[in-house]
PDB file of C-alpha atoms in Angstrom:
ATOM      1  CA  UNK A   1     124.158  68.069  44.532  1.00 62.00           C
ATOM      2  CA  UNK A   2     126.445  67.932  47.527  1.00 78.00           C
ATOM      3  CA  UNK A   3     129.502  69.454  45.888  1.00 83.00           C
ATOM      4  CA  UNK A   4     129.869  72.165  48.544  1.00 89.00           C
ATOM      5  CA  UNK A   5     129.670  75.920  48.746  1.00 92.00           C
ATOM      6  CA  UNK A   6     133.049  76.637  47.112  1.00 89.00           C
ATOM      7  CA  UNK A   7     132.373  74.495  44.046  1.00 89.00           C
ATOM      8  CA  UNK A   8     128.804  75.775  43.685  1.00 93.00           C
ATOM      9  CA  UNK A   9     130.000  79.386  43.985  1.00 94.00           C
ATOM     10  CA  UNK A  10     132.602  78.894  41.257  1.00 93.00           C
ATOM     11  CA  UNK A  11     130.027  77.254  38.973  1.00 94.00           C
ATOM     12  CA  UNK A  12     127.686  80.223  39.523  1.00 95.00           C
ATOM     13  CA  UNK A  13     130.437  82.768  38.807  1.00 95.00           C
ATOM     14  CA  UNK A  14     131.351  81.119  35.502  1.00 96.00           C
ATOM     15  CA  UNK A  15     127.677  80.744  34.533  1.00 96.00           C
ATOM     16  CA  UNK A  16     127.206  84.497  34.987  1.00 96.00           C
ATOM     17  CA  UNK A  17     130.369  85.219  33.010  1.00 95.00           C
ATOM     18  CA  UNK A  18     129.069  83.121  30.113  1.00 94.00           C
ATOM     19  CA  UNK A  19     125.770  85.011  30.164  1.00 96.00           C
ATOM     20  CA  UNK A  20     127.487  88.419  29.965  1.00 96.00           C
ATOM     21  CA  UNK A  21     128.291  88.979  26.295  1.00 94.00           C
ATOM     22  CA  UNK A  22     129.140  92.678  26.831  1.00 96.00           C
ATOM     23  CA  UNK A  23     132.355  92.216  28.801  1.00 95.00           C
ATOM     24  CA  UNK A  24     135.541  90.167  28.783  1.00 95.00           C
ATOM     25  CA  UNK A  25     136.762  88.537  31.965  1.00 95.00           C
ATOM     26  CA  UNK A  26     140.064  87.165  33.204  1.00 95.00           C
ATOM     27  CA  UNK A  27     139.766  84.832  36.178  1.00 95.00           C
ATOM     28  CA  UNK A  28     142.455  83.583  38.480  1.00 94.00           C
ATOM     29  CA  UNK A  29     142.442  81.461  41.596  1.00 93.00           C
ATOM     30  CA  UNK A  30     144.209  81.623  44.929  1.00 94.00           C
ATOM     31  CA  UNK A  31     143.542  78.901  47.492  1.00 93.00           C
ATOM     32  CA  UNK A  32     144.408  79.665  51.117  1.00 95.00           C
ATOM     33  CA  UNK A  33     143.728  78.317  54.553  1.00 94.00           C
ATOM     34  CA  UNK A  34     143.232  80.608  57.531  1.00 94.00           C
ATOM     35  CA  UNK A  35     143.863  78.876  60.850  1.00 95.00           C
ATOM     36  CA  UNK A  36     144.726  80.553  64.163  1.00 95.00           C
ATOM     37  CA  UNK A  37     145.101  83.869  62.302  1.00 92.00           C
ATOM     38  CA  UNK A  38     147.802  82.384  60.033  1.00 94.00           C
ATOM     39  CA  UNK A  39     147.188  82.450  56.280  1.00 95.00           C
ATOM     40  CA  UNK A  40     148.750  79.601  54.299  1.00 96.00           C
ATOM     41  CA  UNK A  41     149.027  79.347  50.510  1.00 96.00           C
ATOM     42  CA  UNK A  42     147.698  75.879  49.642  1.00 95.00           C
ATOM     43  CA  UNK A  43     148.910  75.954  46.020  1.00 95.00           C
ATOM     44  CA  UNK A  44     152.602  76.569  46.626  1.00 94.00           C
ATOM     45  CA  UNK A  45     155.445  74.072  46.710  1.00 91.00           C
ATOM     46  CA  UNK A  46     157.397  76.434  48.946  1.00 87.00           C
ATOM     47  CA  UNK A  47     158.593  75.284  52.356  1.00 86.00           C
ATOM     48  CA  UNK A  48     157.213  78.570  53.702  1.00 85.00           C
ATOM     49  CA  UNK A  49     153.563  78.732  52.612  1.00 91.00           C
ATOM     50  CA  UNK A  50     152.633  81.527  55.047  1.00 92.00           C
ATOM     51  CA  UNK A  51     151.463  84.746  53.381  1.00 93.00           C
ATOM     52  CA  UNK A  52     150.533  88.118  54.821  1.00 93.00           C
ATOM     53  CA  UNK A  53     147.325  90.057  54.207  1.00 92.00           C
ATOM     54  CA  UNK A  54     148.055  93.613  53.025  1.00 92.00           C
ATOM     55  CA  UNK A  55     146.002  96.715  52.295  1.00 90.00           C
ATOM     56  CA  UNK A  56     146.223  98.103  48.763  1.00 85.00           C
ATOM     57  CA  UNK A  57     146.013 101.898  49.129  1.00 82.00           C
ATOM     58  CA  UNK A  58     145.968 102.333  45.334  1.00 83.00           C
ATOM     59  CA  UNK A  59     142.873 100.140  44.979  1.00 82.00           C
ATOM     60  CA  UNK A  60     140.339 101.857  47.263  1.00 84.00           C
ATOM     61  CA  UNK A  61     141.377  99.966  50.379  1.00 77.00           C
ATOM     62  CA  UNK A  62     141.132  96.479  48.879  1.00 90.00           C
ATOM     63  CA  UNK A  63     143.232  93.748  50.443  1.00 90.00           C
ATOM     64  CA  UNK A  64     145.595  91.320  48.716  1.00 90.00           C
ATOM     65  CA  UNK A  65     148.011  88.492  49.489  1.00 92.00           C
ATOM     66  CA  UNK A  66     151.444  89.385  48.065  1.00 91.00           C
ATOM     67  CA  UNK A  67     153.452  86.323  47.102  1.00 90.00           C
ATOM     68  CA  UNK A  68     150.439  84.019  47.120  1.00 94.00           C
ATOM     69  CA  UNK A  69     150.297  81.560  44.209  1.00 95.00           C
ATOM     70  CA  UNK A  70     147.832  82.718  41.542  1.00 95.00           C
ATOM     71  CA  UNK A  71     146.609  80.321  38.864  1.00 95.00           C
ATOM     72  CA  UNK A  72     144.678  81.511  35.762  1.00 96.00           C
ATOM     73  CA  UNK A  73     141.429  79.566  35.194  1.00 95.00           C
ATOM     74  CA  UNK A  74     138.992  79.530  32.289  1.00 94.00           C
ATOM     75  CA  UNK A  75     136.186  77.377  33.628  1.00 93.00           C
ATOM     76  CA  UNK A  76     134.743  75.922  36.820  1.00 90.00           C
ATOM     77  CA  UNK A  77     136.261  72.576  35.878  1.00 89.00           C
ATOM     78  CA  UNK A  78     139.767  74.056  36.126  1.00 90.00           C
ATOM     79  CA  UNK A  79     139.213  75.135  39.727  1.00 85.00           C
TER      80      UNK A  79
END
């Protein structure tokens, strides 16, 4: 269908999780907008939705968004 790349990606991720009977997964969602190099948390009710991208030196150089709203999800339909 024409659901879009985000929706189709989430559906694919959860389909693969369901196929993997050897592992347990916990999924969570953050939804941000990046515009003019400003990152905004789209799930917050805060008057200041801007978040900063940070390096996580304890996690092999991964990046994260401290303070960004994180919502646990159990299926593509919850996203």
